[in-house]
Amino acid sequence: MGKKKGGKRMSKRDIADALQALFQAHPGETLSFKQIFKSLKLSTHPAKMLAIDVMEELAWDDWLSKVSDNSYRLNLKTQVQEGTFIRKANGKNSFMPADGGKPVFVAERNSMFALNGDRVKVAFMARRQNHIKEAIVTEILERKHDQAVGVLQVEKDFAFLNTEGNIFVHDILIPKKKLKGGKTGDKAVVKIIQWPSATSKNLVGEVVDVLGKQGENTVEMHAILAQYGLPYKYPKRVEEAADKIPAEIPQSEIDRREDFREVLTCTIDPKDAKDFDDALSIRKDGNCYEVGVHIADVSHYVTEGSIIDREAEQRGTSVYLVDRTIPMLPERLCNFICSLRPDEEKLSYSVIFKLDEEANIKDWHLAHTVIRSDRRFAYEEVQEILQSPEATAKAKKTDGPDWDTALRTLDKLAKKLRERRFKNGSVKFDREELHFEVDENGKPTRCFFKKSTDATQLVEEFMLLANKTVAEWVGKAGKASKNEKAEKAAKGKTFVYRIHDQPDPQKLESLRTALSPFGYKVKTSGTRGALSRGLNKLMEDAQGMREQKLVETLALRAMMKAKYSTHNIGHYGLAFDNYTHFTSPIRRYPDMMVHRLLTRYQDGGRSANQNHFEELCEHASQMEQTAQNAERDSIKYKMVEFMADKVGEEFDAHISGVQSYGIYCEIDENHCEGLVGMHDLDGDYYEFDERNYCLVGRRHHQKYQLGDAIRIKVARANIEKRQLDFVLAD
């Protein structure tokens, strides 16, 4: 035979395609000529000879291995890699190699029903002429998800879960006896109990929790958390363990600490904050100012390896959704015992600085302390004091503490620190944060951006200074006069650093290429300081220009992600050789790790096990990213909910993203983002210019570029998909 359906003789390319498909379907097997000819239905001598020639060529390309004179097998030795499977809703799946190489396309028929995020083993396919490189999944090594979140559909004889996103390729069938009382329209968390196989493509699951009716605020927020595998309930046994921790501080503990209870001290936080991680104290000391950065001493209450510690380690961080906080620690600890609440004696771990008028560090030391915060400030209150004329501020003084002078002094020192930091190469990214005001039912009533102010920068600079200083204490020799012995003991030992690598050179080159038509010059090589100063100048030059959004977006995309590690490479964005996270142990587990290590080294302890702490760092970095994804999804949900009653209205916007399928636009008034699909760009056929971040019309050359101003109309607000659709206004 050797003919295709319809009688046409198989060409060499037809046979090559058929052979590749055959060997990919049997990746671990040796196939004889007889088996091959039978499988491909090759009955004529010319067809068989042509197949043998093709197999010889595939063996020459190292795609097949010749086992004997009349048998071959798929060459897995040079073709196999491990990595992560990325599933896309449009079928353009890919494999991301574990070594960080470029992603490789995986067709759905070659996916082995792998799910998004699964760790897989793949074999690379022989590249056909004019085709992209492809891979075939040969083994699923580890499932990323064994739970799914979706909406139940209950029929007469069966039920299934309609899942969100593109994690699962098929809906999940649920036996009716495994529904746990769930009904049609309920959002539920389902555990997979049967995975797809060669004999059955179905996913089978059982309901582990019914969240409630779709569309209810708490149900949707819990669904977002469950979707990312984040907890939405606090284990009762952990809360019970926290309830047993006494709030009273024994006198023996106070006696062994430095006493700052009589020093003027305050906390400065968002107005809706409940957990106060940090406080600042200030008093005059000769020609210097003694500034104390006091951090809640969480590790005093949460002992390593305890049930509370294990839960905090697993969570890694608190999660901040639009309308709620999912704390890392039980509420009794994070909002009461550890929180540096005003007019209460609290245990803290403190970095005490002596700063001159120019904010130069003349001396510093690290100490376990006891404090008593005199006042709790919101950022807005501090900003009002800093902005008010000094004469007016003095007129407002009472017989109590002189807060005006204290806060103005702290602000003056913070501005000196900030100025010096940018002069030394810190990158100036003052990013605005999107926030919502919500009513008692969680419905958003206002959408706005929070901008950096003098008050927020005041706190930020002293937290950065404390984080940098304690990291230097371990990472290199310093001048801590009261800690010389401990410093010598700590130097070079295992520590948890917050690291940030230099920008991706390829992304910097893309930035340079994209901005050159606007007349900007971008430095793509040189020292760390030269690169950061170049980026700062670029963003300063773009201020107020039409392309400002484009410049800021592309510059931010060129930056690498910060993470935790015991291997210190410095922090590029801050231009610090040594940096850590010390100042937020109530909401970040790495800060608790840092507190424990610092205490250990202060007491002269041996270096901690680096491998153990590196594993903890990797987990904390992963949980931080997961929490950020959940936070972004909650913002998307509230964004769509906020715009739901504005369908048909027009707004001024700017293009915030460009893809092959359309343009993303961010409304200038409220910063909500939606998509203008390619099918809504009428009057021309548009081509995606990925290099220059734009769509260009083939006939009329109309261009839509990242950062461009644009007028849009709200077309649809799909709350279920968390998706806003725009069209261009006339």
XYZ file of C-alpha atoms in Angstrom:
730
model
C 0.000 0.000 0.000
C 1.945 2.999 1.212
C -0.918 5.263 0.180
C -2.830 7.929 2.065
C -6.604 7.878 2.346
C -8.073 8.676 -1.060
C -5.400 6.756 -2.968
C -2.629 9.375 -3.045
C 0.863 7.873 -2.648
C 2.658 8.863 0.604
C 5.500 11.316 0.042
C 8.769 11.342 1.960
C 7.386 14.106 4.183
C 4.213 12.115 4.855
C 6.265 9.110 5.928
C 8.556 11.298 8.093
C 5.538 12.770 9.893
C 4.025 9.316 10.401
C 7.311 7.898 11.735
C 7.735 10.770 14.208
C 4.195 10.314 15.485
C 4.734 6.568 15.843
C 7.991 6.811 17.827
C 6.602 9.625 20.001
C 3.668 7.422 20.902
C 6.113 4.697 22.059
C 9.023 6.713 23.591
C 10.570 3.849 25.578
C 10.144 1.040 23.053
C 12.365 -0.453 20.355
C 10.389 -0.903 17.131
C 11.359 -3.389 14.404
C 10.886 -2.736 10.692
C 8.081 -5.292 10.704
C 6.222 -3.442 13.484
C 6.820 -0.092 11.802
C 5.633 -1.219 8.378
C 2.542 -2.809 9.905
C 1.681 0.259 12.031
C 2.081 2.633 9.082
C 0.422 0.196 6.641
C 3.396 0.275 4.276
C 2.937 -2.712 1.942
C 4.903 -1.730 -1.196
C 8.665 -2.135 -1.538
C 9.268 1.555 -2.539
C 7.321 2.792 0.483
C 9.284 0.523 2.846
C 12.636 1.612 1.346
C 11.628 5.246 1.655
C 10.737 4.687 5.342
C 14.160 3.071 5.971
C 15.876 6.060 4.322
C 13.922 8.492 6.534
C 14.818 6.522 9.691
C 18.506 6.667 8.741
C 18.240 10.453 8.369
C 16.470 10.759 11.735
C 19.216 8.662 13.331
C 21.832 10.901 11.687
C 20.052 13.887 13.324
C 20.237 12.042 16.687
C 16.464 11.956 16.852
C 16.377 8.133 16.585
C 18.799 5.573 17.969
C 19.682 2.540 15.806
C 19.342 -0.533 18.013
C 20.045 -3.177 15.314
C 20.125 -3.428 11.520
C 16.332 -3.632 11.465
C 15.138 -1.737 14.569
C 15.141 1.791 15.999
C 13.968 3.638 19.113
C 13.411 7.285 20.075
C 16.707 8.822 21.183
C 15.920 10.003 24.692
C 19.502 10.515 25.881
C 20.166 13.765 24.037
C 16.540 14.702 23.586
C 15.216 14.576 27.157
C 14.857 17.480 29.586
C 12.918 18.189 32.755
C 10.985 21.367 33.429
C 7.567 22.956 33.820
C 4.545 22.542 31.576
C 2.690 25.769 30.744
C -0.876 25.222 29.547
C -2.573 27.906 27.443
C -6.298 28.217 26.770
C -5.587 28.714 23.051
C -3.754 25.365 22.807
C -0.307 26.937 22.409
C 1.172 25.025 25.320
C 4.865 25.200 26.097
C 7.619 23.510 28.076
C 9.892 25.680 30.250
C 13.259 23.949 30.832
C 14.405 23.745 34.446
C 17.782 25.243 33.492
C 16.107 28.474 32.411
C 16.311 27.943 28.642
C 13.789 29.224 26.137
C 10.248 27.774 26.167
C 9.481 25.061 23.610
C 6.086 24.517 21.956
C 4.060 21.426 22.974
C 1.020 20.545 20.853
C -2.071 19.363 22.715
C -1.789 15.880 21.156
C 1.738 15.625 22.620
C 0.894 16.994 26.092
C 0.023 13.669 27.770
C -2.791 15.743 29.382
C -0.243 17.581 31.542
C -1.713 20.470 33.511
C -0.452 24.008 34.016
C 2.555 24.051 36.349
C 3.203 20.286 36.306
C 6.847 19.206 36.431
C 7.369 17.060 33.355
C 9.948 15.184 31.328
C 9.916 15.871 27.588
C 11.597 14.564 24.457
C 12.413 17.031 21.694
C 11.016 16.276 18.262
C 13.082 16.395 15.095
C 12.631 19.842 13.658
C 10.829 19.856 10.357
C 11.672 22.367 7.669
C 9.982 25.756 8.246
C 8.565 24.546 11.584
C 9.289 25.726 15.127
C 11.006 23.482 17.659
C 8.567 21.111 19.389
C 8.612 18.786 22.379
C 6.510 15.840 23.500
C 5.738 15.083 27.154
C 6.978 11.582 27.993
C 6.395 11.566 31.750
C 4.606 13.676 34.357
C 7.018 13.835 37.291
C 5.004 15.916 39.734
C 1.509 17.370 39.688
C 1.422 21.077 40.552
C -2.270 21.096 41.416
C -4.368 18.376 42.977
C -7.211 20.768 43.779
C -9.410 22.937 41.593
C -11.880 25.731 42.184
C -14.966 26.240 40.054
C -18.743 26.230 39.771
C -20.728 23.030 40.271
C -23.158 21.786 37.631
C -25.331 18.996 39.048
C -27.263 16.857 36.533
C -29.623 13.926 37.090
C -27.004 11.168 36.944
C -23.696 13.019 37.406
C -22.087 16.328 38.320
C -19.074 18.231 37.093
C -17.005 21.300 37.964
C -16.574 24.152 35.495
C -13.070 25.400 36.284
C -11.681 28.899 35.912
C -8.644 29.821 33.846
C -6.639 27.260 31.891
C -5.322 24.943 34.596
C -7.401 21.957 33.493
C -7.940 20.786 29.939
C -11.286 19.114 30.734
C -14.103 19.702 33.198
C -13.892 17.553 36.321
C -16.478 14.798 36.708
C -17.782 14.315 40.245
C -19.696 11.236 41.436
C -22.934 12.410 43.068
C -21.992 10.708 46.338
C -18.842 12.907 46.443
C -20.694 16.265 46.213
C -20.683 17.028 49.960
C -24.045 18.760 49.622
C -22.996 21.032 46.758
C -25.668 22.284 44.346
C -25.703 23.812 40.870
C -24.243 27.327 41.005
C -22.161 26.716 44.126
C -18.478 27.528 44.077
C -16.539 24.564 45.395
C -13.039 23.258 46.031
C -12.544 19.834 44.449
C -9.701 17.368 44.957
C -8.600 15.298 41.942
C -8.865 11.572 42.659
C -8.333 10.288 39.089
C -6.026 11.811 36.469
C -6.301 11.509 32.660
C -4.746 8.388 31.169
C -4.395 6.607 27.844
C -7.696 4.828 28.464
C -9.669 7.768 29.891
C -9.253 11.488 29.301
C -11.567 12.361 32.176
C -10.565 14.048 35.409
C -12.532 12.723 38.377
C -12.761 14.559 41.663
C -14.490 14.872 45.003
C -15.735 18.039 46.713
C -13.657 18.942 49.767
C -15.380 22.255 50.526
C -18.469 24.100 49.306
C -17.619 27.813 49.431
C -21.117 29.142 48.746
C -23.121 30.788 45.981
C -21.249 32.255 43.051
C -21.102 36.070 43.133
C -21.137 36.506 46.927
C -18.147 38.598 48.014
C -16.685 36.289 50.670
C -17.225 33.272 48.413
C -15.318 34.936 45.554
C -12.433 36.037 47.797
C -12.133 32.520 49.266
C -12.268 31.086 45.733
C -9.298 33.244 44.701
C -7.292 32.005 47.687
C -8.250 28.365 47.058
C -7.354 28.730 43.374
C -3.749 29.466 44.381
C -3.665 26.832 47.110
C -3.673 29.519 49.813
C -5.546 28.883 53.074
C -8.766 30.813 53.702
C -9.364 29.365 57.175
C -7.033 29.368 60.165
C -6.534 25.914 61.735
C -8.306 25.760 65.076
C -5.460 23.880 66.764
C -3.003 26.683 65.838
C -5.355 29.361 67.196
C -5.744 27.332 70.386
C -1.939 27.193 70.751
C -1.805 30.990 70.360
C -4.534 31.426 72.987
C -2.267 29.723 75.534
C 0.546 32.277 75.089
C 0.436 34.767 77.997
C 0.251 38.450 77.050
C 1.897 39.629 80.270
C 5.650 40.308 80.143
C 7.471 38.900 83.190
C 9.771 41.326 85.028
C 12.702 38.972 84.454
C 12.308 39.465 80.686
C 12.159 43.250 81.037
C 15.270 43.241 83.241
C 17.409 41.547 80.572
C 16.435 44.034 77.843
C 17.310 47.637 77.041
C 14.500 49.833 78.322
C 13.059 52.392 75.884
C 9.701 52.844 77.616
C 10.441 56.470 78.523
C 11.762 57.448 75.066
C 9.370 59.276 72.703
C 8.071 56.495 70.391
C 5.332 56.197 67.765
C 4.032 53.915 65.018
C 3.154 55.242 61.546
C 0.935 52.995 59.400
C -2.037 53.007 56.994
C -5.211 54.201 58.747
C -6.845 50.749 58.497
C -3.804 48.773 59.784
C -4.240 46.449 62.756
C -0.823 44.775 62.989
C 1.932 47.243 63.886
C 5.297 45.673 62.998
C 7.521 48.680 63.537
C 7.902 51.796 65.668
C 10.317 54.734 65.642
C 11.807 56.477 68.671
C 13.881 59.656 68.737
C 15.777 61.664 71.333
C 18.682 64.116 71.276
C 22.069 62.719 72.273
C 24.678 65.488 72.364
C 25.330 66.601 68.795
C 23.525 63.545 67.416
C 20.030 62.141 67.256
C 19.403 58.686 68.687
C 16.842 57.044 66.392
C 15.490 53.631 67.334
C 13.944 51.325 64.743
C 11.903 48.964 66.923
C 10.512 45.765 65.394
C 7.981 43.423 67.021
C 9.894 40.573 68.684
C 7.757 37.796 67.191
C 10.422 35.105 67.572
C 10.263 35.536 71.369
C 6.682 34.226 71.269
C 6.866 31.856 68.277
C 9.464 29.223 69.034
C 11.170 27.408 66.185
C 9.450 24.131 65.286
C 6.268 24.868 67.263
C 2.830 24.312 65.740
C 2.467 28.080 65.208
C 5.893 28.275 63.584
C 5.188 25.372 61.209
C 1.947 27.026 60.064
C 3.716 30.387 59.557
C 6.545 28.712 57.643
C 4.063 27.006 55.325
C 2.148 30.242 54.676
C 5.333 32.264 54.193
C 3.546 35.607 54.234
C 0.310 37.374 55.043
C -1.942 37.820 52.011
C -3.570 41.189 51.397
C -6.711 40.984 49.284
C -8.723 44.101 48.503
C -11.124 43.787 51.431
C -9.345 41.503 53.887
C -6.035 40.274 55.255
C -5.253 36.580 55.593
C -2.608 36.725 58.322
C 0.491 34.572 58.554
C 0.098 34.365 62.343
C -3.006 33.774 64.497
C -4.947 36.965 65.218
C -4.087 36.908 68.931
C -0.403 37.238 68.035
C -0.447 39.527 64.988
C -3.070 42.027 66.193
C -2.601 41.912 69.973
C 0.393 40.296 71.684
C 3.117 41.140 69.140
C 1.577 44.279 67.621
C 3.261 47.475 68.893
C 0.000 49.051 70.044
C 0.032 52.453 71.765
C 0.201 52.733 75.562
C 1.128 49.052 75.961
C 4.485 47.582 77.002
C 5.851 45.500 74.126
C 8.922 43.364 73.417
C 10.906 44.431 70.373
C 14.144 43.752 68.522
C 15.745 47.086 67.764
C 18.450 48.757 65.734
C 19.548 51.901 67.567
C 21.321 54.550 65.477
C 23.264 57.659 66.398
C 22.913 60.011 63.425
C 24.441 63.446 62.929
C 22.654 66.352 61.228
C 23.530 64.903 57.788
C 22.134 61.464 58.739
C 25.603 59.895 58.839
C 25.773 56.873 61.151
C 28.189 57.727 63.972
C 27.369 54.573 65.934
C 24.730 51.843 66.085
C 23.882 48.685 67.945
C 21.406 45.822 67.837
C 19.432 45.034 70.985
C 16.443 43.204 72.397
C 14.343 45.955 73.962
C 11.093 46.777 75.733
C 9.150 49.797 74.452
C 5.911 51.658 75.038
C 4.555 53.466 71.982
C 3.197 56.882 72.919
C 1.003 57.312 69.863
C -0.310 55.565 66.783
C -0.175 57.798 63.673
C -1.810 57.224 60.294
C 0.259 58.289 57.264
C -2.283 61.018 56.491
C -1.843 62.602 59.946
C 1.930 62.695 59.634
C 1.701 64.103 56.106
C -0.552 66.906 57.346
C 1.974 67.814 60.052
C 4.903 67.745 57.614
C 3.058 69.877 55.054
C 1.714 72.477 57.482
C 3.702 75.708 57.999
C 6.043 75.411 60.956
C 4.515 78.389 62.772
C 1.048 76.864 62.452
C 2.332 73.482 63.579
C 3.916 75.021 66.686
C 0.681 76.801 67.476
C -1.054 73.421 67.554
C 1.225 72.073 70.286
C -0.253 70.953 73.598
C 1.440 70.249 76.918
C 2.144 66.707 75.678
C 5.044 65.430 73.523
C 6.361 67.761 70.831
C 5.346 65.535 67.920
C 5.790 68.295 65.351
C 9.489 68.656 66.128
C 10.040 64.893 66.430
C 8.361 64.092 63.099
C 10.018 66.995 61.273
C 13.420 65.856 62.553
C 12.792 62.281 61.426
C 11.619 63.599 58.048
C 14.730 65.755 57.668
C 17.013 62.769 58.412
C 15.002 60.484 56.092
C 15.370 62.973 53.219
C 19.154 62.977 53.722
C 19.205 59.159 53.668
C 17.014 59.076 50.545
C 19.119 61.644 48.706
C 22.307 59.686 49.480
C 20.701 56.382 48.427
C 19.792 57.674 44.964
C 23.195 59.324 44.610
C 24.755 55.899 45.245
C 22.748 54.298 42.436
C 19.385 53.233 43.884
C 16.773 52.974 41.112
C 13.925 55.478 41.472
C 10.699 53.540 40.907
C 7.921 55.438 42.716
C 5.144 53.058 41.695
C 1.548 53.952 42.479
C -0.593 51.291 44.196
C -4.220 50.664 43.218
C -6.662 50.686 46.145
C -10.422 50.408 46.612
C -12.831 51.722 49.181
C -15.478 49.065 49.839
C -18.781 49.106 51.706
C -19.889 46.683 54.441
C -20.751 44.085 51.777
C -17.351 44.308 50.105
C -18.705 46.210 47.077
C -16.166 48.753 45.753
C -17.377 52.358 45.977
C -14.177 54.143 44.952
C -11.061 53.203 43.000
C -7.859 55.219 43.398
C -4.064 55.123 43.372
C -2.020 55.674 46.520
C 1.060 57.738 45.818
C 4.265 57.880 47.789
C 4.364 60.815 50.240
C 6.912 62.309 52.638
C 5.218 60.354 55.445
C 5.512 56.974 53.693
C 9.076 57.770 52.588
C 10.023 58.709 56.162
C 9.120 55.229 57.398
C 10.544 53.546 54.286
C 14.008 55.099 54.671
C 14.448 54.034 58.288
C 13.242 50.511 57.523
C 15.698 50.301 54.604
C 18.485 51.580 56.853
C 17.758 48.946 59.514
C 17.522 46.121 56.956
C 20.773 47.165 55.283
C 22.658 47.639 58.555
C 21.887 44.235 60.091
C 22.671 42.523 56.753
C 26.068 44.263 56.660
C 26.694 43.160 60.238
C 26.666 39.543 59.054
C 27.821 40.025 55.471
C 30.884 42.160 56.092
C 32.955 43.852 58.790
C 31.406 47.082 60.099
C 31.845 49.506 62.981
C 29.330 48.519 65.617
C 31.220 49.524 68.721
C 28.861 47.799 71.140
C 28.790 44.619 69.073
C 32.405 44.083 68.031
C 32.672 40.640 69.615
C 29.320 39.498 68.288
C 30.070 41.009 64.883
C 33.289 39.044 64.590
C 31.353 35.909 65.499
C 28.625 36.636 62.924
C 30.743 37.640 59.934
C 30.426 35.296 56.957
C 27.884 32.974 58.548
C 24.689 31.618 56.975
C 22.143 34.384 56.625
C 18.909 35.191 54.800
C 19.424 37.952 52.239
C 16.938 39.795 50.065
C 18.663 39.732 46.682
C 17.939 41.460 43.382
C 19.941 40.728 40.233
C 20.919 43.218 37.542
C 18.454 43.810 34.675
C 18.212 41.216 31.923
C 20.643 42.386 29.177
C 18.242 41.241 26.439
C 15.393 43.238 27.986
C 17.641 46.279 28.293
C 18.472 45.919 24.607
C 14.745 45.673 23.811
C 14.220 48.813 25.895
C 16.946 50.620 23.973
C 15.496 49.550 20.608
C 11.936 50.537 21.527
C 12.895 53.971 22.852
C 15.455 54.994 20.226
C 12.722 56.375 17.861
C 11.787 58.798 20.673
C 15.365 60.037 20.953
C 16.211 58.342 24.263
C 19.571 56.702 24.870
C 19.643 53.672 27.149
C 22.826 52.267 28.648
C 22.825 48.469 28.276
C 26.227 47.634 29.769
C 28.586 48.942 32.418
C 28.820 48.943 36.199
C 25.801 48.475 38.417
C 25.856 52.145 39.397
C 26.179 53.342 35.808
C 23.191 51.231 34.705
C 20.943 52.420 37.547
C 21.912 56.075 37.083
C 21.131 55.682 33.385
C 17.665 54.273 34.189
C 16.979 57.098 36.653
C 17.963 59.726 34.070
C 15.777 58.015 31.470
C 12.700 58.185 33.708
C 13.450 61.789 34.724
C 13.757 62.805 31.056
C 10.416 61.128 30.266
C 8.505 62.931 33.045
C 5.527 64.768 31.566
C 6.195 63.485 28.057
C 3.617 61.679 25.909
C 5.659 58.489 26.105
C 6.149 58.574 29.912
C 3.946 55.513 30.499
C 5.808 53.598 27.785
C 9.200 54.421 29.307
C 8.148 53.511 32.868
C 6.460 50.248 31.819
C 9.369 49.019 29.690
C 11.975 50.017 32.284
C 10.077 48.098 34.972
C 9.798 45.025 32.710
C 13.576 44.995 32.293
C 14.040 44.544 36.040
C 14.505 41.116 37.610
C 12.354 39.891 40.507
C 13.746 40.216 44.025
C 13.845 37.028 46.108
C 15.277 35.453 49.258
C 18.531 33.496 49.322
C 21.472 32.567 51.518
C 23.722 33.291 48.505
C 24.276 37.036 48.605
C 24.610 38.853 45.271
C 23.445 42.227 46.598
C 20.327 44.220 45.804
C 20.551 45.982 42.448
C 17.411 48.119 42.754
C 18.498 49.586 46.101
C 22.220 49.604 45.212
C 23.039 47.784 48.482
C 25.757 45.121 48.649
C 24.038 43.601 51.689
C 20.304 43.693 52.304
C 17.743 41.615 54.194
C 14.185 41.763 55.525
C 14.237 42.392 59.277
C 11.375 44.847 59.786
C 8.115 42.890 59.252
C 8.156 39.575 61.168
C 4.403 39.725 61.856
C 3.629 39.358 58.143
C 6.767 37.791 56.552
C 8.385 34.522 57.601
C 11.889 35.442 56.282
C 11.977 38.286 58.838
C 11.397 35.751 61.620
C 14.255 33.664 60.210
C 16.484 36.757 60.224
C 15.575 37.568 63.848
C 16.493 34.045 64.937
C 19.803 34.064 63.086
C 20.774 37.486 64.456
C 19.932 36.396 68.014
C 21.937 33.201 67.513
C 24.997 35.083 66.278
C 24.722 37.781 68.957
C 24.910 34.981 71.502
C 28.036 33.591 69.795
C 26.284 30.619 68.176
C 27.677 28.552 65.300
C 26.706 29.122 61.692
C 23.291 27.712 60.808
C 22.791 24.971 58.202
C 22.884 26.754 54.848
C 21.058 24.070 52.850
C 18.139 24.110 55.289
C 17.826 27.888 55.172
C 18.171 27.980 51.377
C 15.193 25.609 51.117
C 13.220 27.914 53.409
C 14.243 30.889 51.249
C 13.058 29.188 48.055
C 9.712 28.356 49.650
C 9.286 31.899 50.991
C 10.063 33.388 47.557
C 7.528 31.068 45.940
C 4.824 31.909 48.508
C 5.490 35.616 48.088
C 4.871 35.322 44.333
C 1.738 33.210 44.898
C 0.365 35.779 47.359
C 1.023 38.582 44.867
C -0.861 36.662 42.169
C -3.845 36.208 44.476
C -3.748 39.890 45.435
C -3.740 40.862 41.739
C -6.712 38.583 41.058
C -8.686 40.174 43.896
C -7.927 43.601 42.393
C -9.090 42.374 38.960
C -12.329 41.086 40.476
C -13.062 44.359 42.271
C -12.072 46.302 39.161
C -14.682 44.498 37.058
C -17.254 44.758 39.866
C -16.596 48.508 40.123
C -17.077 48.997 36.359
C -20.155 46.748 36.038
C -22.597 49.687 36.198
C -20.542 51.780 33.773
C -21.080 49.704 30.611
C -21.637 52.073 27.673
C -19.733 54.977 29.264
C -16.673 56.538 27.606
C -13.343 57.321 29.283
C -9.920 58.743 28.467
C -7.287 56.004 28.777
C -3.808 55.001 27.695
C -2.520 51.767 26.172
C -1.009 49.713 29.005
C -0.250 46.500 27.074
C -0.018 45.268 23.489
C -0.562 41.651 22.462
C -1.176 39.784 19.217
C -4.881 39.539 20.143
C -5.504 43.198 21.045
C -4.550 46.159 23.229
C -4.964 46.588 26.979
C -6.095 50.063 28.024
C -5.955 51.636 31.489
C -8.565 54.306 32.277
C -6.854 57.517 33.416
C -9.624 58.468 35.850
C -9.779 55.287 37.936
C -6.922 53.069 36.618
C -9.191 50.139 35.710
C -7.763 48.056 32.851
C -9.606 46.297 30.016
C -8.987 44.747 26.608
C -9.850 46.068 23.171
C -9.832 42.813 21.172
C -8.332 42.610 17.710
C -11.803 41.988 16.261
C -12.876 45.403 17.599
C -10.071 47.246 15.760
C -12.048 47.900 12.587
C -11.033 49.157 9.156
C -7.722 47.352 8.705
C -5.729 44.179 9.284
C -3.302 44.753 12.160
C 0.094 43.117 12.573
C 1.779 42.689 15.954
C 5.204 44.346 16.149
C 6.500 42.626 19.286
C 9.858 44.383 19.174
C 8.331 47.884 19.261
C 5.287 47.017 21.424
C 2.688 48.110 18.911
C 0.009 47.013 16.425
C 0.337 48.462 12.919
C -2.389 48.536 10.262
C -1.318 46.869 7.039
C -3.196 49.260 4.688
C -3.606 52.561 6.519
C -0.586 52.198 8.841
C -2.607 53.186 11.905
C -0.399 52.433 14.934
C -1.426 51.508 18.470
C 1.633 51.680 20.732
C 2.229 51.055 24.424
C 1.682 54.322 26.316
C -0.484 56.025 23.671
C -3.496 58.093 24.808
C -6.791 56.630 23.628
C -10.557 57.084 24.106
C -12.516 53.934 24.985
C -16.064 52.809 25.712
C -16.842 50.081 28.269
C -18.419 47.210 26.319
C -18.678 44.330 28.822
C -17.847 43.607 32.467
C -17.612 39.818 32.987
C -17.297 39.284 36.746
C -17.003 35.488 36.437
C -13.931 35.773 34.186
C -12.644 38.913 35.974
C -12.453 40.548 32.573
C -13.269 44.026 31.245
C -13.870 44.460 27.513
C -13.524 47.877 25.874
C -14.123 49.155 22.358
C -12.689 52.278 20.785
C -14.921 55.326 21.168
C -15.969 57.002 17.927
